[in-house]
Amino acid sequence: MKKKMWLSLTLSALLLTAAGCGNKEGADTPSKGSEGGTDKQSFKIAISQYVEHPSLDATREGIMAALKDGGIIEKDNMELDYNNAQADSTNNLTIGQKLKDNKNDLVIAIATPSAQAVVKNVKETPVLFAAVTDPVDAKLVSDLEKPGGNVTGASDTNPEATTQLMKFVSTHFPNVKKIGLIIDEGEANAVVMSKTAEAALKEHGIELIKASITNTSEVKQAAESLVGKVDAFYITLDNKVVSGADAIINTAKMNKIPFFSSDRDTVEKGAFATVGFKYYDHGYQVGQMAVDILKNGKKPADMKITIPDKLDLILNTKVAAEYGIEVTDAMKQEVKDPDNNIIQ
């Protein structure tokens, strides 16, 4: 009897010990991360964006989508510090200085002014830029193939896009002899693109007339100042001007002046044509670079600067009549992917 009782007590003790060990393992053992280790890998990423407008917002959305597809997800294994300068140069510099002292795994700068402020201040942390027209002219890197240092990224400009758009204008709008450009000449990328456009137009005997602005609130007045002086409007990837594109669209429609832009998003909003690409895709490309840096150990110094290579003419045919434009078959035939790039 005593022997049976002793065996029963021993078995009970063993079962309790096993159960206790099982509970402890479930409570204290760390979960495995995406890399199969015992600790879940986590990241701190800061984004500096110069201003909110469709192209830059789409760029950021593309970046976030690529990060997510790469297993880097906000509020899961990624802490995001998003900063927007609202096109204010003082805010922009303050953000750059702030990110200098923050311990991030990666800093992403969207638009040339943001990239310049970040690169000036952040010297150790890897930096990626997006929506930058000319990284060399902006002094972000010295070489597009071998950036060196802690900075790399993607340019949103292929000079061929501007050249192709000006050829399209000269071919299909023979009455256009003067094009009005609303421009912030304090923005380096806008100046670079305006020079490319001016040279291309000169080959076709078309004059470029500029109306300068210093902030978005001046865009409407600048557009109105060109009425009666020009036969068409054009804008570059100029952040303050793109932010005020609605004012140009309204002025252009009211006066039956064709409006050409340098970005797809402004065409989707109401400009007539551009040669370009989707900024979401541009951002996605930068997001893939971010994943390579954070998860695959790639160094910005060894990652070449990329540029858009899938250019196409993009037409918004549904607004054409409001500008006094008759869309011809010849225009449509220049669009390589009509299903996606003719907006109707």
XYZ file of C-alpha atoms in Angstrom:
344
model
C 0.000 0.000 0.000
C 2.783 2.375 0.978
C 4.695 1.427 -2.190
C 1.698 2.271 -4.421
C 1.200 5.612 -2.651
C 4.891 6.467 -3.110
C 4.714 5.688 -6.856
C 1.580 7.831 -7.236
C 3.180 10.796 -5.480
C 6.346 10.466 -7.597
C 4.386 10.428 -10.876
C 2.335 13.474 -9.804
C 5.512 15.398 -9.010
C 7.023 14.534 -12.406
C 3.876 15.647 -14.226
C 3.791 18.966 -12.354
C 7.476 19.576 -13.111
C 6.941 18.877 -16.820
C 3.911 21.158 -16.942
C 5.845 23.896 -15.163
C 8.731 23.623 -17.627
C 6.291 23.782 -20.552
C 4.665 26.956 -19.265
C 8.004 28.623 -18.651
C 9.214 27.938 -22.196
C 6.031 29.380 -23.680
C 6.299 32.544 -21.595
C 10.028 33.255 -21.766
C 11.346 31.851 -25.039
C 11.769 34.693 -27.581
C 9.832 34.383 -30.841
C 11.793 33.664 -33.986
C 12.323 36.552 -36.373
C 11.993 36.558 -40.142
C 15.606 35.433 -40.422
C 14.962 32.321 -38.364
C 16.936 33.538 -35.315
C 15.797 33.625 -31.727
C 15.363 37.416 -31.675
C 12.962 39.272 -33.951
C 14.883 41.745 -36.106
C 13.602 45.301 -35.788
C 14.475 48.578 -37.531
C 14.279 52.335 -36.976
C 13.689 54.326 -40.173
C 13.305 58.088 -40.561
C 11.724 59.749 -43.612
C 12.193 63.423 -44.465
C 9.768 64.683 -47.134
C 9.929 68.253 -48.399
C 6.235 68.846 -49.079
C 2.972 66.991 -49.681
C 1.915 66.696 -53.306
C 0.832 63.703 -55.417
C 4.253 62.777 -56.831
C 6.115 62.863 -53.512
C 3.246 61.172 -51.670
C 3.183 58.396 -54.297
C 6.954 58.032 -53.914
C 6.569 57.521 -50.161
C 3.725 55.035 -50.679
C 5.917 53.029 -53.063
C 8.769 53.003 -50.544
C 6.500 51.765 -47.760
C 5.022 49.064 -50.005
C 8.467 47.728 -50.937
C 9.517 47.705 -47.288
C 6.392 45.748 -46.391
C 6.940 43.282 -49.223
C 10.490 42.863 -47.917
C 9.215 41.962 -44.454
C 9.798 45.374 -42.845
C 6.420 46.476 -41.512
C 5.486 49.573 -39.532
C 4.297 48.852 -35.966
C 5.461 45.248 -36.310
C 9.233 45.213 -36.712
C 9.769 48.797 -37.869
C 9.565 52.104 -36.021
C 8.937 54.990 -38.440
C 9.796 58.649 -37.836
C 8.012 60.600 -40.602
C 8.864 64.288 -41.041
C 7.382 66.789 -43.530
C 8.884 70.254 -44.015
C 5.750 71.624 -45.732
C 8.003 73.380 -48.299
C 9.513 75.549 -45.542
C 13.311 75.839 -45.777
C 13.695 76.483 -42.045
C 11.662 73.388 -41.200
C 13.685 71.430 -43.731
C 17.009 72.354 -42.125
C 15.649 71.663 -38.634
C 14.576 68.166 -39.703
C 18.040 67.498 -41.145
C 19.696 68.606 -37.899
C 17.291 66.520 -35.821
C 18.044 63.366 -37.817
C 21.770 63.911 -37.270
C 21.397 63.032 -33.590
C 18.711 60.328 -33.818
C 19.861 56.725 -33.823
C 18.233 55.360 -36.973
C 19.129 52.333 -39.053
C 18.279 54.234 -42.238
C 17.226 57.753 -43.285
C 15.193 58.273 -46.478
C 14.940 61.753 -48.003
C 12.222 62.542 -50.543
C 12.887 65.512 -52.902
C 16.089 67.456 -53.532
C 15.846 70.037 -50.690
C 15.179 67.295 -48.129
C 18.045 65.211 -49.462
C 20.430 68.163 -49.306
C 19.527 68.901 -45.672
C 19.815 65.241 -44.646
C 23.116 64.607 -46.451
C 24.599 67.759 -44.919
C 23.871 66.504 -41.411
C 23.710 62.684 -41.408
C 27.223 61.324 -41.896
C 27.220 57.843 -40.372
C 23.739 56.368 -40.877
C 22.906 55.007 -44.377
C 20.935 57.568 -46.416
C 18.681 56.920 -49.418
C 17.201 59.698 -51.542
C 14.229 59.668 -53.915
C 12.588 62.203 -56.260
C 15.890 63.994 -56.879
C 16.541 65.395 -60.349
C 20.335 65.696 -60.454
C 22.148 64.130 -57.480
C 25.558 65.346 -58.677
C 24.474 68.943 -59.277
C 22.731 68.907 -55.885
C 26.047 67.742 -54.358
C 24.528 64.618 -52.839
C 27.041 62.311 -54.523
C 30.016 62.875 -56.798
C 29.545 59.798 -58.994
C 26.329 58.118 -60.156
C 27.926 54.690 -60.665
C 29.986 54.626 -57.464
C 28.456 57.038 -54.946
C 30.855 56.204 -52.110
C 30.170 57.257 -48.527
C 26.837 56.613 -46.826
C 24.514 58.022 -49.530
C 22.775 56.568 -52.583
C 19.294 56.540 -54.101
C 17.265 57.106 -57.255
C 16.954 60.095 -59.541
C 13.453 60.791 -60.844
C 14.686 62.363 -64.049
C 15.901 61.034 -67.316
C 16.824 64.073 -69.464
C 15.443 62.182 -72.451
C 11.933 62.611 -70.983
C 12.162 66.404 -71.286
C 13.624 66.165 -74.780
C 10.853 63.802 -75.937
C 8.123 66.014 -74.469
C 9.429 69.123 -76.227
C 9.599 67.203 -79.504
C 5.966 66.115 -78.997
C 4.920 69.746 -78.465
C 6.764 71.003 -81.542
C 5.360 68.186 -83.723
C 1.703 68.338 -82.733
C 1.326 72.006 -81.738
C 2.798 73.974 -84.665
C 1.199 77.200 -83.409
C 3.143 77.057 -80.140
C 6.038 79.499 -80.495
C 6.420 80.540 -76.859
C 6.094 78.323 -73.769
C 5.633 79.773 -70.299
C 7.506 78.124 -67.422
C 6.453 78.815 -63.823
C 9.583 78.125 -61.764
C 11.145 78.398 -58.313
C 14.702 79.269 -59.333
C 15.864 78.590 -55.808
C 15.254 74.883 -56.347
C 18.265 73.269 -57.993
C 16.358 70.475 -59.710
C 13.954 72.947 -61.354
C 16.860 74.980 -62.736
C 18.557 71.885 -64.191
C 15.376 70.742 -65.923
C 14.584 74.229 -67.229
C 17.978 74.358 -68.946
C 17.341 70.987 -70.600
C 13.898 72.145 -71.750
C 15.213 75.475 -73.038
C 17.921 73.763 -75.093
C 15.437 71.259 -76.540
C 12.899 73.957 -77.426
C 15.551 76.115 -79.076
C 16.201 73.290 -81.547
C 12.527 73.505 -82.547
C 12.455 77.303 -82.735
C 10.347 77.695 -79.578
C 11.114 80.302 -76.928
C 10.923 79.566 -73.189
C 9.589 82.440 -71.069
C 9.940 82.173 -67.283
C 7.761 83.469 -64.462
C 9.536 83.049 -61.128
C 7.975 82.261 -57.760
C 9.369 81.869 -54.240
C 6.451 80.025 -52.631
C 3.357 78.103 -53.684
C 0.992 81.013 -52.984
C 2.574 82.907 -55.918
C 1.872 80.225 -58.546
C -1.542 81.584 -59.545
C -0.210 85.111 -60.064
C 2.765 83.797 -62.052
C 0.496 81.782 -64.355
C -1.806 84.759 -64.893
C 1.194 86.985 -65.701
C 2.002 84.733 -68.664
C -1.474 84.880 -70.218
C -1.291 86.700 -73.545
C 2.489 86.221 -73.694
C 2.730 82.470 -74.278
C 1.024 79.744 -76.306
C 1.415 76.940 -73.737
C 2.371 76.301 -70.107
C 5.067 73.910 -68.863
C 6.363 72.977 -65.408
C 9.358 70.944 -64.257
C 9.600 68.649 -61.205
C 9.504 71.801 -59.109
C 8.055 71.051 -55.661
C 6.526 74.437 -54.852
C 5.099 74.775 -58.364
C 3.727 71.222 -58.504
C 2.050 71.876 -55.145
C 0.228 74.790 -56.789
C -0.615 72.999 -60.048
C -4.370 73.455 -59.528
C -3.953 77.196 -60.052
C -2.129 76.612 -63.347
C -4.756 74.124 -64.509
C -7.566 76.602 -63.807
C -5.765 79.497 -65.500
C -4.847 77.370 -68.509
C -8.377 76.050 -69.008
C -9.929 79.498 -68.593
C -7.682 80.881 -71.318
C -7.537 77.755 -73.552
C -3.761 77.418 -73.093
C -2.376 73.845 -73.370
C -0.596 72.743 -70.182
C 2.307 70.257 -70.199
C 3.960 68.909 -67.053
C 6.988 66.820 -66.161
C 5.171 64.317 -63.954
C 2.361 61.834 -64.444
C 0.521 62.854 -61.272
C -0.071 66.402 -62.536
C -1.408 64.957 -65.793
C -3.763 62.739 -63.821
C -4.845 65.841 -61.919
C -5.595 67.770 -65.102
C -2.567 68.758 -67.216
C -2.701 67.499 -70.804
C 0.537 65.568 -71.368
C 3.952 64.501 -70.140
C 6.645 61.966 -70.880
C 7.231 60.078 -67.693
C 6.519 57.193 -65.345
C 4.656 56.368 -62.120
C 6.171 57.853 -58.974
C 4.836 54.904 -56.995
C 7.115 52.646 -59.063
C 10.012 55.060 -58.489
C 9.421 54.888 -54.737
C 9.095 51.107 -54.825
C 12.528 50.906 -56.417
C 13.992 52.979 -53.573
C 12.166 50.799 -51.048
C 13.820 47.721 -52.538
C 17.190 49.430 -52.091
C 16.249 50.043 -48.449
C 15.522 46.343 -47.940
C 18.892 45.461 -49.491
C 20.643 47.777 -47.032
C 18.718 46.742 -43.923
C 18.331 42.996 -44.453
C 21.003 42.038 -46.973
C 23.838 44.179 -45.637
C 24.472 46.163 -48.815
C 26.451 49.398 -48.497
C 25.185 52.659 -50.075
C 28.723 53.300 -51.330
C 28.430 50.280 -53.637
C 24.879 50.893 -54.921
C 24.674 52.953 -58.125
C 22.145 55.759 -58.562
C 19.201 54.581 -60.671
C 17.131 56.583 -63.163
C 13.722 55.906 -64.789
C 14.227 53.770 -67.869
C 10.618 52.984 -68.872
C 9.483 56.299 -70.335
C 6.227 56.783 -72.192
C 4.027 59.596 -73.449
C 1.074 60.075 -71.094
C -2.054 61.864 -72.361
C -5.114 63.054 -70.483
C -7.616 63.079 -73.345
C -10.625 63.796 -71.125
C -9.378 67.350 -70.391
C -8.158 68.129 -73.924
C -11.260 70.042 -75.032
C -11.021 72.327 -71.982
C -7.635 73.499 -73.291
C -8.912 73.852 -76.835
C -6.930 70.767 -77.917
C -8.103 68.327 -80.568
C -6.596 64.914 -79.815
C -5.449 63.296 -83.056
C -4.705 59.673 -83.930
C -1.097 60.727 -84.525
C -0.832 61.854 -80.902
C -2.270 58.605 -79.576
C 0.048 56.540 -81.766
C 3.040 57.936 -79.883
C 1.831 56.290 -76.654
C 3.544 52.920 -76.232
C 1.143 51.609 -73.591
C -2.248 53.167 -74.402
C -4.148 51.023 -71.914
C -2.259 52.592 -68.999
C -1.032 55.894 -70.390
C -4.043 57.356 -72.164
C -6.300 58.785 -69.468
C -9.843 59.031 -70.766
